[in-house]
mmCIF file of C-alpha atoms in Angstrom:
data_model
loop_
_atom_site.group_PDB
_atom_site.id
_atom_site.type_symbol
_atom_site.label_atom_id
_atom_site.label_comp_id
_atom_site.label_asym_id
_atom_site.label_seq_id
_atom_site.Cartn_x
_atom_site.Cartn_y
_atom_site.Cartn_z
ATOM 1 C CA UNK A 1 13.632 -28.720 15.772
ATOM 2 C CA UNK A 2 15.208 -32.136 16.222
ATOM 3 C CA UNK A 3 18.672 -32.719 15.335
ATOM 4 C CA UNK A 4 22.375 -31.028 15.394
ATOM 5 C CA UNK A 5 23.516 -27.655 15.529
ATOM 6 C CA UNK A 6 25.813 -28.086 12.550
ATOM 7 C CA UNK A 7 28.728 -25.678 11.905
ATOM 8 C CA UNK A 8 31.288 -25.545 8.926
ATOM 9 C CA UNK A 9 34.403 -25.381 10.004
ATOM 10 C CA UNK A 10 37.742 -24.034 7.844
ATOM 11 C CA UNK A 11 39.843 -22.633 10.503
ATOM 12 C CA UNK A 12 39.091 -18.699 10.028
ATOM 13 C CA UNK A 13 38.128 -16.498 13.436
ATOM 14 C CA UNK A 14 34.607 -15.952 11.707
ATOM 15 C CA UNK A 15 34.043 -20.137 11.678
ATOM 16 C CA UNK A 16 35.309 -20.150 15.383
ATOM 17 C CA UNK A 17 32.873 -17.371 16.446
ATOM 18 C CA UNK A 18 30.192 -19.047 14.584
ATOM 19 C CA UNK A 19 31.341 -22.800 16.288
ATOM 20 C CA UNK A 20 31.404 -20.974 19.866
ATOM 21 C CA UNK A 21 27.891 -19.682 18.938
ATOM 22 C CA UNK A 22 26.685 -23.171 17.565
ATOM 23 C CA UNK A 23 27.508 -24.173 21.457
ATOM 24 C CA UNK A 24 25.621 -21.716 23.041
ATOM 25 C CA UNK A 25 22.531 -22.687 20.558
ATOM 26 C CA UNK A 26 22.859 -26.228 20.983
ATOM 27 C CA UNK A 27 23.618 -26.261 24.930
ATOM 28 C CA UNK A 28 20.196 -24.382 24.764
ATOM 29 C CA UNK A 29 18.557 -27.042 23.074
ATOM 30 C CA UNK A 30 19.858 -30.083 25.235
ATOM 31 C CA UNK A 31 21.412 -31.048 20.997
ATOM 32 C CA UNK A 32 24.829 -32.519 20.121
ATOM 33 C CA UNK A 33 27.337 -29.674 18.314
ATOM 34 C CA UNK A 34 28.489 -31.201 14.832
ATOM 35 C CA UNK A 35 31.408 -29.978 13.761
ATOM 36 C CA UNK A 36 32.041 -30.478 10.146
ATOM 37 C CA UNK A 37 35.069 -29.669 7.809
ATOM 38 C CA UNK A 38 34.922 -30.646 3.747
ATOM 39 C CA UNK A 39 37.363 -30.640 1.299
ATOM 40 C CA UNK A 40 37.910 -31.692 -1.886
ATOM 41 C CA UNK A 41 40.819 -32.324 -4.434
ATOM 42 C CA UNK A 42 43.721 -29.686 -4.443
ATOM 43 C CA UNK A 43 44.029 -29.743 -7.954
ATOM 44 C CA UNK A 44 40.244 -29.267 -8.715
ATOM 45 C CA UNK A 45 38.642 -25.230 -8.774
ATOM 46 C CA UNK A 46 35.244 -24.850 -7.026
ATOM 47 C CA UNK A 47 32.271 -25.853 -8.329
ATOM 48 C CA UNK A 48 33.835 -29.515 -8.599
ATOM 49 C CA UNK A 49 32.713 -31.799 -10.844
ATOM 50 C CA UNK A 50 30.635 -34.665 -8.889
ATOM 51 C CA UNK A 51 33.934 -37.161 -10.543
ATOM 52 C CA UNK A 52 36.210 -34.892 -8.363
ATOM 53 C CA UNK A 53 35.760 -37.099 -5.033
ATOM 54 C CA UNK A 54 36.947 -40.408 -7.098
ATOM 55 C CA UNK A 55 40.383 -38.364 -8.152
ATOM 56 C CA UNK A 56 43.548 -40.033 -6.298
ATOM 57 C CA UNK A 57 44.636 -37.671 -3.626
ATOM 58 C CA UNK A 58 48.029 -39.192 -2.914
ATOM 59 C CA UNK A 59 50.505 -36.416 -0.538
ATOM 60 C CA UNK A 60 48.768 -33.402 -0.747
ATOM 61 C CA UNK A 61 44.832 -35.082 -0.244
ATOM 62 C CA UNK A 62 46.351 -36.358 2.495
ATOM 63 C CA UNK A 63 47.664 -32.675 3.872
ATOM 64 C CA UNK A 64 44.579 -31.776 3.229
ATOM 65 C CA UNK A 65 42.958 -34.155 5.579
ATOM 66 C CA UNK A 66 45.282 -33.537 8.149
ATOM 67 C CA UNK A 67 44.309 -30.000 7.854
ATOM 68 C CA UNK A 68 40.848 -30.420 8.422
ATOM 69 C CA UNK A 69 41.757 -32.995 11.547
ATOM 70 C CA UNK A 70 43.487 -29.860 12.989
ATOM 71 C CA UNK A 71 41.012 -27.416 12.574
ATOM 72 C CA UNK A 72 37.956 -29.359 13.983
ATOM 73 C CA UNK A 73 40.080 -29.948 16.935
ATOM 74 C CA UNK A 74 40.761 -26.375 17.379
ATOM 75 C CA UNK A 75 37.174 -26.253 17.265
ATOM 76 C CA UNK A 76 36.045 -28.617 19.494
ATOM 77 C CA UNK A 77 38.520 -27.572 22.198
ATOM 78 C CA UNK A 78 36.806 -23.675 21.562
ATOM 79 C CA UNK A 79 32.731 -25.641 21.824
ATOM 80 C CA UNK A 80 33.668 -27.184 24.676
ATOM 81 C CA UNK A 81 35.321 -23.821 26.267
ATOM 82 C CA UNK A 82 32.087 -22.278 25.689
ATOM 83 C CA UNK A 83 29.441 -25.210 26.738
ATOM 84 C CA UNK A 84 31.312 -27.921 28.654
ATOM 85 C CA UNK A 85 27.885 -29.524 29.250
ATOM 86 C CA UNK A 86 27.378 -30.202 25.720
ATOM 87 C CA UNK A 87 28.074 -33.750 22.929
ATOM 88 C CA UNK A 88 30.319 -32.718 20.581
ATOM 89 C CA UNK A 89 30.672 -34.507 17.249
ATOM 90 C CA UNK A 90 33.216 -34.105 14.415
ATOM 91 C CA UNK A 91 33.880 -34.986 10.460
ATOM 92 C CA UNK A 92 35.880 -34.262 8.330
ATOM 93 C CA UNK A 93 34.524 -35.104 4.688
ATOM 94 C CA UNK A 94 35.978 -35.301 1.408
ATOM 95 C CA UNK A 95 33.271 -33.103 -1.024
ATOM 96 C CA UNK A 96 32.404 -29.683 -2.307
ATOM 97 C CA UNK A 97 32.097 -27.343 0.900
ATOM 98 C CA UNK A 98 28.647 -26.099 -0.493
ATOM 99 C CA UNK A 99 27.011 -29.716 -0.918
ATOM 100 C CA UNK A 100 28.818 -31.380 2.070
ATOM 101 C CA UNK A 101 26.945 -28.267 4.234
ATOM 102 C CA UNK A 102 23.775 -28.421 2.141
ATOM 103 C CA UNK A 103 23.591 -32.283 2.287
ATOM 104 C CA UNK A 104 23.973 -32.297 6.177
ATOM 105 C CA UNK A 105 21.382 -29.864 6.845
ATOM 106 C CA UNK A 106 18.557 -32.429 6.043
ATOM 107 C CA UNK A 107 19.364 -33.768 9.578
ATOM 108 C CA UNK A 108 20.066 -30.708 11.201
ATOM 109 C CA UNK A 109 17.912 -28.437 13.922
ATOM 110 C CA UNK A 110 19.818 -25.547 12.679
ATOM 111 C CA UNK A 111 22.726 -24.037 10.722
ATOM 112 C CA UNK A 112 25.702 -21.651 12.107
ATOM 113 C CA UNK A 113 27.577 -20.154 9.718
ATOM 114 C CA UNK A 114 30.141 -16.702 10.303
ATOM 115 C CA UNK A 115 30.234 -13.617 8.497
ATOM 116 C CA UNK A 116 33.134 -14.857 5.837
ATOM 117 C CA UNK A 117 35.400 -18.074 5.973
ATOM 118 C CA UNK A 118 38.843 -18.689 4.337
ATOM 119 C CA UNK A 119 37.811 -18.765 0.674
ATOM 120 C CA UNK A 120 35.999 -15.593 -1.466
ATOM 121 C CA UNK A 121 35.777 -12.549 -1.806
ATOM 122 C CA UNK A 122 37.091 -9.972 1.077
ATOM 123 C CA UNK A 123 34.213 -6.874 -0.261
ATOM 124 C CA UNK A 124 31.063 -9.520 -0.072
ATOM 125 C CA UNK A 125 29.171 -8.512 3.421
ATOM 126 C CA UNK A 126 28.560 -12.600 3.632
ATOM 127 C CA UNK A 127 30.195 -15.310 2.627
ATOM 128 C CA UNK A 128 29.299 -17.502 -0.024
ATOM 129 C CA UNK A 129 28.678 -20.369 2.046
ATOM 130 C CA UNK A 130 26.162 -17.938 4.232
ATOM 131 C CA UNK A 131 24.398 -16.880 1.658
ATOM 132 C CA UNK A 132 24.118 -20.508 -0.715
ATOM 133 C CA UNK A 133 23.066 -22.077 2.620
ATOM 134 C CA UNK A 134 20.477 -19.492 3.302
ATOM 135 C CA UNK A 135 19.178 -20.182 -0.231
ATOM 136 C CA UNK A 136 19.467 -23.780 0.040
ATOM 137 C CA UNK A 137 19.405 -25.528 3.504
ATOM 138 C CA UNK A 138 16.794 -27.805 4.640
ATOM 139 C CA UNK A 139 16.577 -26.454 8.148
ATOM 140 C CA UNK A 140 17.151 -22.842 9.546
ATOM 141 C CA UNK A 141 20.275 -21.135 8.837
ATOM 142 C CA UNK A 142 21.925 -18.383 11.701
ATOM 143 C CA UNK A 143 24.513 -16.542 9.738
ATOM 144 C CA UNK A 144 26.343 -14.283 12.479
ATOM 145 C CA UNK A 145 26.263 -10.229 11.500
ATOM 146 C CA UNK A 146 27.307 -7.463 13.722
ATOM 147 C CA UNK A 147 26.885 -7.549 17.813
ATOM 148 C CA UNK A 148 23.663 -9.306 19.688
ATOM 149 C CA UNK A 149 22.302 -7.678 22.581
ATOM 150 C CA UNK A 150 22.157 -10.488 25.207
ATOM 151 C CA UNK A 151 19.038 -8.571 27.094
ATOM 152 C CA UNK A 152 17.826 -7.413 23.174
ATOM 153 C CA UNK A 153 14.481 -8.736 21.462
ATOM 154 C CA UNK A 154 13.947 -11.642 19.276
ATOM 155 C CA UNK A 155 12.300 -9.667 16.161
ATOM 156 C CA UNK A 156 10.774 -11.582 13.748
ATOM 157 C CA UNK A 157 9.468 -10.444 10.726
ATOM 158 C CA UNK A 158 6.030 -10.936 9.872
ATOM 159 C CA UNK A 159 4.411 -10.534 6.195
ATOM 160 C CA UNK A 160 1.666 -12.991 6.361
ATOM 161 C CA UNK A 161 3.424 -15.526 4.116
ATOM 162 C CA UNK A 162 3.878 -19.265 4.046
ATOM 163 C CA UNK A 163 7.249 -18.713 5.082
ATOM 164 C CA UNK A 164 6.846 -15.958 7.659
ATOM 165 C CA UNK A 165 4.688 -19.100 9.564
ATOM 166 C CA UNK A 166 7.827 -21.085 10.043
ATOM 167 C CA UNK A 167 10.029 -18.072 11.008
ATOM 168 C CA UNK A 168 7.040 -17.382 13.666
ATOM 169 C CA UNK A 169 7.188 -20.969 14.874
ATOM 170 C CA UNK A 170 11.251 -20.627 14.947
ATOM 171 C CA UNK A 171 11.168 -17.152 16.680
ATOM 172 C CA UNK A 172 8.632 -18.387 19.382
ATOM 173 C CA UNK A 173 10.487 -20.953 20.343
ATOM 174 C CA UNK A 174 14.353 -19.129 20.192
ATOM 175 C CA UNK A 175 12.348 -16.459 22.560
ATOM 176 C CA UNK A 176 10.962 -19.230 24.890
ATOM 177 C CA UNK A 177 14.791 -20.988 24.863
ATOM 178 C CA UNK A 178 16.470 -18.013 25.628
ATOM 179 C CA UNK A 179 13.630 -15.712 28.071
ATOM 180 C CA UNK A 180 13.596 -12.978 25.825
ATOM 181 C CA UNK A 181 11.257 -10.722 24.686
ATOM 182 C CA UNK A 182 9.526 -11.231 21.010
ATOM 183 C CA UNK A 183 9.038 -8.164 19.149
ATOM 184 C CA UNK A 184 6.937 -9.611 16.169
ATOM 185 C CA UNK A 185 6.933 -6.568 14.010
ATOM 186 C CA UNK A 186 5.026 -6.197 10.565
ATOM 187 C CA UNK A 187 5.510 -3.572 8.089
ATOM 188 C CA UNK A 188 3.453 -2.385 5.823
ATOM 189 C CA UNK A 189 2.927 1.423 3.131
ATOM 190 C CA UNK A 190 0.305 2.428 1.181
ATOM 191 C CA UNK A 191 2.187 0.665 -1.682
ATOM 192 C CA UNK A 192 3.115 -2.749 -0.274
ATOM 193 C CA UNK A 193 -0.667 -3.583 -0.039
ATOM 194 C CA UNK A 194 -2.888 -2.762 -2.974
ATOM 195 C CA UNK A 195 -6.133 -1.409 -2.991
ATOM 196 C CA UNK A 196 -9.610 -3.812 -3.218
ATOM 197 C CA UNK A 197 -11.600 -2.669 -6.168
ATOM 198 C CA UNK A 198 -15.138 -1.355 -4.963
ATOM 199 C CA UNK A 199 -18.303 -2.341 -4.980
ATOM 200 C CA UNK A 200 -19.730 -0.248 -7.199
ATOM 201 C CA UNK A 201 -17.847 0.118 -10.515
ATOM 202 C CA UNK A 202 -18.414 4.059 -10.534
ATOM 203 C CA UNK A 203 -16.620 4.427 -7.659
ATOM 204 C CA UNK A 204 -13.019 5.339 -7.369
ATOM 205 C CA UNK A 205 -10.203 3.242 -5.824
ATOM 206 C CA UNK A 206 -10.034 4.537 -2.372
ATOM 207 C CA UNK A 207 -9.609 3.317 1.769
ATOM 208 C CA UNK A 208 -11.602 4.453 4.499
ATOM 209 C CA UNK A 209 -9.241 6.950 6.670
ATOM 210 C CA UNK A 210 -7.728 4.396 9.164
ATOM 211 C CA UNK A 211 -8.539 1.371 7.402
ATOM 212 C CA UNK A 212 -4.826 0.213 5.965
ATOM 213 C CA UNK A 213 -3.412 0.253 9.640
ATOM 214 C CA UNK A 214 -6.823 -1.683 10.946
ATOM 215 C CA UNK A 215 -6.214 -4.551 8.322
ATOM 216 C CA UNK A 216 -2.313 -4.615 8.430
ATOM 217 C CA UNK A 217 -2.788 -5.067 12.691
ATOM 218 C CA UNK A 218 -5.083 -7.587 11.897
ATOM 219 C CA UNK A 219 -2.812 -9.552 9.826
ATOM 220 C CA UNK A 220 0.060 -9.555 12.474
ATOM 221 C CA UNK A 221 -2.678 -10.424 14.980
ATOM 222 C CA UNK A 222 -3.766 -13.616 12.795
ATOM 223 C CA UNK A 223 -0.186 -14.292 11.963
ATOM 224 C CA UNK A 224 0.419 -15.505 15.562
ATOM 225 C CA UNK A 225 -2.486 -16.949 16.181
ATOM 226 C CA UNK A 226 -2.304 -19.675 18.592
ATOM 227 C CA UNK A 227 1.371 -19.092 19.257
ATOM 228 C CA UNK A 228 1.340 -17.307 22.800
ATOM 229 C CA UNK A 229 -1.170 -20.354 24.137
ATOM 230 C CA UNK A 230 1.499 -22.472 22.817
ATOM 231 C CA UNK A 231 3.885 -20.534 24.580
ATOM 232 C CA UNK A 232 2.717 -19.038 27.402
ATOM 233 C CA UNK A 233 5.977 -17.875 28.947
ATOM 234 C CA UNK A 234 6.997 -15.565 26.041
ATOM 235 C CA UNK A 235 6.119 -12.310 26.048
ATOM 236 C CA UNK A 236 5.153 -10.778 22.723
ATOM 237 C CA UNK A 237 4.762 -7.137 21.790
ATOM 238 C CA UNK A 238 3.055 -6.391 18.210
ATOM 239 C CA UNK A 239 4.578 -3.792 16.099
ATOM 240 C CA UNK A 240 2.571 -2.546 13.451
ATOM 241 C CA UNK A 241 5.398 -0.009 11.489
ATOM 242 C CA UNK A 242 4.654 1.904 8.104
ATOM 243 C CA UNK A 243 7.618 2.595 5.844
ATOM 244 C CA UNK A 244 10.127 0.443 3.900
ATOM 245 C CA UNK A 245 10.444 -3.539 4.985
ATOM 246 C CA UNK A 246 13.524 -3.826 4.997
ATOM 247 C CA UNK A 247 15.065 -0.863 6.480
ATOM 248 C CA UNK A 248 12.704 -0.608 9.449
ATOM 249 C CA UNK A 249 13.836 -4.365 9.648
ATOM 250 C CA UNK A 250 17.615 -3.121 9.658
ATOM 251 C CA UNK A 251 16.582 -0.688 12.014
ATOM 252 C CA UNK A 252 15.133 -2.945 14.568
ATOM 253 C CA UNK A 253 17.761 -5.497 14.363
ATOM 254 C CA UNK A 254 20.350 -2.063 15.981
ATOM 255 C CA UNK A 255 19.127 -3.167 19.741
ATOM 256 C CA UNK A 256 17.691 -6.758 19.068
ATOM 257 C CA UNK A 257 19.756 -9.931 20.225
ATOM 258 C CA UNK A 258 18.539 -11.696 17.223
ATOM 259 C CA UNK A 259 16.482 -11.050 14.188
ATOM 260 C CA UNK A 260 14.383 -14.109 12.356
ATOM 261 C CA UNK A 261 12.721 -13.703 8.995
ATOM 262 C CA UNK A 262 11.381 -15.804 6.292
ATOM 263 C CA UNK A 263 13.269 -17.002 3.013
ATOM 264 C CA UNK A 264 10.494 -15.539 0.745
ATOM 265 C CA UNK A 265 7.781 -13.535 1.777
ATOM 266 C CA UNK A 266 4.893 -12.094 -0.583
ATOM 267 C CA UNK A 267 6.226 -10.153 -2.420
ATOM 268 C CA UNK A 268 9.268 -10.543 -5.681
ATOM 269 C CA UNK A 269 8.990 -13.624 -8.032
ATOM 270 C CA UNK A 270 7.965 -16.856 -7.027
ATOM 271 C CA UNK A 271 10.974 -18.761 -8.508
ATOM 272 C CA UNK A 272 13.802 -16.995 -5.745
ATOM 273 C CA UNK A 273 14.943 -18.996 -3.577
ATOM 274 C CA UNK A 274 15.666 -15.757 -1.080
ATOM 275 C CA UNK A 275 13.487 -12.860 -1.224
ATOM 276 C CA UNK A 276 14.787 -9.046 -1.146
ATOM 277 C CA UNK A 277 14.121 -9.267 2.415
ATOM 278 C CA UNK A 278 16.181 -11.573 3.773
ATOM 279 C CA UNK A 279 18.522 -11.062 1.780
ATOM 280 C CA UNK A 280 19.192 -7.408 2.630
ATOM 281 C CA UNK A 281 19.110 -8.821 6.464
ATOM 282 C CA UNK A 282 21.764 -11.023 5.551
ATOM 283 C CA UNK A 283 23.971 -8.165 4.321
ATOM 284 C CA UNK A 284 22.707 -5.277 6.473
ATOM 285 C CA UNK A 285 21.731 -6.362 10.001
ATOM 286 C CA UNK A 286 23.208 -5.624 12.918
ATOM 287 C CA UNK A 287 22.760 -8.953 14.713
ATOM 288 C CA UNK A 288 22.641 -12.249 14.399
ATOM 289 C CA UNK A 289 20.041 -13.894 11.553
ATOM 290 C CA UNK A 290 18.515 -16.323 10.835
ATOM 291 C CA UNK A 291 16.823 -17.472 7.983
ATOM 292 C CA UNK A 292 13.912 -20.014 8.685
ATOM 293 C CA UNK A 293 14.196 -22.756 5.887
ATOM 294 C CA UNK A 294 12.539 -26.278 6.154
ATOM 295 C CA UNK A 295 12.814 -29.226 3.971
ATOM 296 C CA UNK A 296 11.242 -28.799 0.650
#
């Protein structure tokens, strides 16, 4: 949790909602607000070569950094609007947007990134640099989606997974930061978990009446094991919900102030970087998310 709440700035409303949001995060964790514009040479087309930052600029590099001096500005005057109690740092760096972010997440406590900056694609519910981040960061990535409820839940998905433990740990400790509620809500069908062969070979596949719910509360309850001792002013309600991950996910996130999940949970292919999960909460949600990442 050490380090900078980071935010990419490019001058678009949805980078100065995410920068005023990067000072309420970071004037909750007592961190300095980096502000951080990149940009790279006007005559080379994204993804640029790695030779790109050793091009001559000349006039229009040079517009180009002057650019970037005026929008961080413009942002810094916004942070400090919103937390005048805060350290405010700013760059402005010559590099590909994606690997400028990506590179200065490894010393970040989080990411803040709006719905959709200056560059893409208007249709695409996120913006690239949301969604590569979310794939890629080293630290936890908020990407901003629809309205928070300020007196809403934390939910935080739980699945059990490696990942799900630092999205736990995250949500915890947003919940304890901001005195909210943590509604740490696991979902499970008939389908999602498969069945245990029996014991005796004769017998067919089949669950004791009751059973599924019993082991699937039993996971959430082992999932947050040790969690409420280690944070004894959060209050935590379990919600053990059958049907469809992600759209009781979706669902909950319609009243929640923020919604946390993991980058991969059990189930899809090993090898993605961002499960089907998190990546429909990226698109779909109604709040805030974040996507707990950690160094790899």
């Amino acid at each position: 949790m050490d380090g900078p709440v980071t935010v990419g700035v490019d001058g678009s409303p949805s980078s100065i909602k995410a920068v005023e949001q990067g000072a309420e995060e970071a004037r909750l964790r007592g961190a300095t607000l980096r502000l951080l514009h990149a940009y790279t040479h006007p005559y080379v087309l994204p993804p640029a070569p790695l030779s790109a930052t050793a091009l001559p600029f000349g006039p229009a590099g040079e517009a180009l950094r002057e650019m970037g001096e005026r929008y961080v500005t413009e942002a810094e005057e916004r942070a400090r609007a919103a937390a005048p109690q805060i350290d405010v740092s700013t760059e402005v760096v010559q590099g590909e947007v994606l690997s400028v972010l990506v590179d200065a997440s490894e010393t970040s406590s989080l990411m803040v990134v709006g719905r959709r900056g200056l560059g893409g694609f208007a249709s695409l519910l996120l913006g690239s640099a949301g969604l590569h981040l979310s794939a890629h960061a080293h630290c936890p990535v908020m990407a901003l989606r629809g309205t928070p409820k300020p007196s809403g839940d934390i939910v935080l998905g739980v699945d059990g997974s490696p990942a799900a433990q630092l999205a736990t740990e995250f949500a915890f400790h947003e919940a304890s930061l901001r005195g909210a509620r943590l509604a740490a809500t696991h979902v499970f069908s008939e389908w999602s978990v498969p069945l245990s062969p029996p014991e005796d070979e004769s017998m067919p596949y089949a669950r004791r009446p009751g059973s599924l719910r019993e082991d699937e509360e039993r996971l959430l309850s082992e999932a947050l094991a040790g969690r409420p001792e280690k944070y004894p002013d959060v209050t935590v309600e379990h919600r053990c919900v059958r049907g469809a991950t992600r759209e009781k996910l979706i669902e909950a996130s319609d009243s929640a102030q923020l919604l946390v999940v993991g980058a991969r949970g059990r189930g899809g292919f090993s090898g993605l970087l961002l499960g089907s999960v998190s990546q429909a909460a990226l698109h779909h949600a109604r709040c805030p998310v974040v996507v707990a990442r950690h160094s790899r």
